[in-house]
mmCIF file of C-alpha atoms in Angstrom:
data_model
loop_
_atom_site.group_PDB
_atom_site.id
_atom_site.type_symbol
_atom_site.label_atom_id
_atom_site.label_comp_id
_atom_site.label_asym_id
_atom_site.label_seq_id
_atom_site.Cartn_x
_atom_site.Cartn_y
_atom_site.Cartn_z
ATOM 1 C CA UNK V 1 19.480 15.404 8.132
ATOM 2 C CA UNK V 2 18.027 12.397 6.298
ATOM 3 C CA UNK V 3 14.279 12.170 5.868
ATOM 4 C CA UNK V 4 12.569 9.334 7.781
ATOM 5 C CA UNK V 5 11.766 6.173 5.850
ATOM 6 C CA UNK V 6 8.089 5.843 6.794
ATOM 7 C CA UNK V 7 5.094 5.148 4.562
ATOM 8 C CA UNK V 8 1.515 5.612 5.745
ATOM 9 C CA UNK V 9 -1.284 4.304 3.542
ATOM 10 C CA UNK V 10 -4.846 5.107 4.500
ATOM 11 C CA UNK V 11 -7.605 3.289 2.636
ATOM 12 C CA UNK V 12 -11.161 2.223 3.284
ATOM 13 C CA UNK V 13 -12.046 -1.406 2.464
ATOM 14 C CA UNK V 14 -8.924 -2.019 0.390
ATOM 15 C CA UNK V 15 -7.085 -5.305 0.251
ATOM 16 C CA UNK V 16 -3.784 -6.156 -1.371
ATOM 17 C CA UNK V 17 -5.677 -7.873 -4.197
ATOM 18 C CA UNK V 18 -7.130 -4.507 -5.195
ATOM 19 C CA UNK V 19 -3.876 -2.911 -6.300
ATOM 20 C CA UNK V 20 -2.496 -2.805 -9.813
ATOM 21 C CA UNK V 21 0.910 -3.914 -8.546
ATOM 22 C CA UNK V 22 -0.665 -7.279 -7.668
ATOM 23 C CA UNK V 23 -2.512 -7.600 -10.971
ATOM 24 C CA UNK V 24 -5.876 -5.837 -10.559
ATOM 25 C CA UNK V 25 -6.911 -4.625 -14.031
ATOM 26 C CA UNK V 26 -9.552 -2.160 -12.789
ATOM 27 C CA UNK V 27 -8.057 -0.443 -9.734
ATOM 28 C CA UNK V 28 -5.108 1.794 -10.632
ATOM 29 C CA UNK V 29 -2.501 2.405 -7.918
ATOM 30 C CA UNK V 30 0.410 4.200 -9.642
ATOM 31 C CA UNK V 31 2.115 5.193 -6.384
ATOM 32 C CA UNK V 32 2.261 1.536 -5.304
ATOM 33 C CA UNK V 33 3.577 0.634 -8.765
ATOM 34 C CA UNK V 34 6.376 3.234 -8.502
ATOM 35 C CA UNK V 35 7.410 2.087 -5.025
ATOM 36 C CA UNK V 36 7.466 -1.571 -6.148
ATOM 37 C CA UNK V 37 9.488 -0.705 -9.264
ATOM 38 C CA UNK V 38 12.028 1.118 -7.098
ATOM 39 C CA UNK V 39 12.607 -2.067 -5.118
ATOM 40 C CA UNK V 40 10.146 -2.080 -2.220
ATOM 41 C CA UNK V 41 7.154 -4.413 -2.259
ATOM 42 C CA UNK V 42 5.321 -4.705 1.032
ATOM 43 C CA UNK V 43 4.181 -8.224 1.896
ATOM 44 C CA UNK V 44 3.147 -7.594 5.515
ATOM 45 C CA UNK V 45 0.859 -4.937 6.933
ATOM 46 C CA UNK V 46 -0.830 -3.837 10.111
ATOM 47 C CA UNK V 47 -4.584 -3.225 10.151
ATOM 48 C CA UNK V 48 -6.494 -1.708 13.000
ATOM 49 C CA UNK V 49 -10.248 -2.045 12.886
ATOM 50 C CA UNK V 50 -12.340 0.428 14.836
ATOM 51 C CA UNK V 51 -15.977 -0.148 15.593
#
């Protein structure tokens, strides 16, 4: 059986600007880099804010 193609990313106060794949020189996100290099770059996301 094939494995499901689902990616869950949990982060606190992170935006797309704060990933090395989008050019941040300070924040290192090697897993995002690897996924982007393999051909998948997410440009849409779903955020749920709880208060």
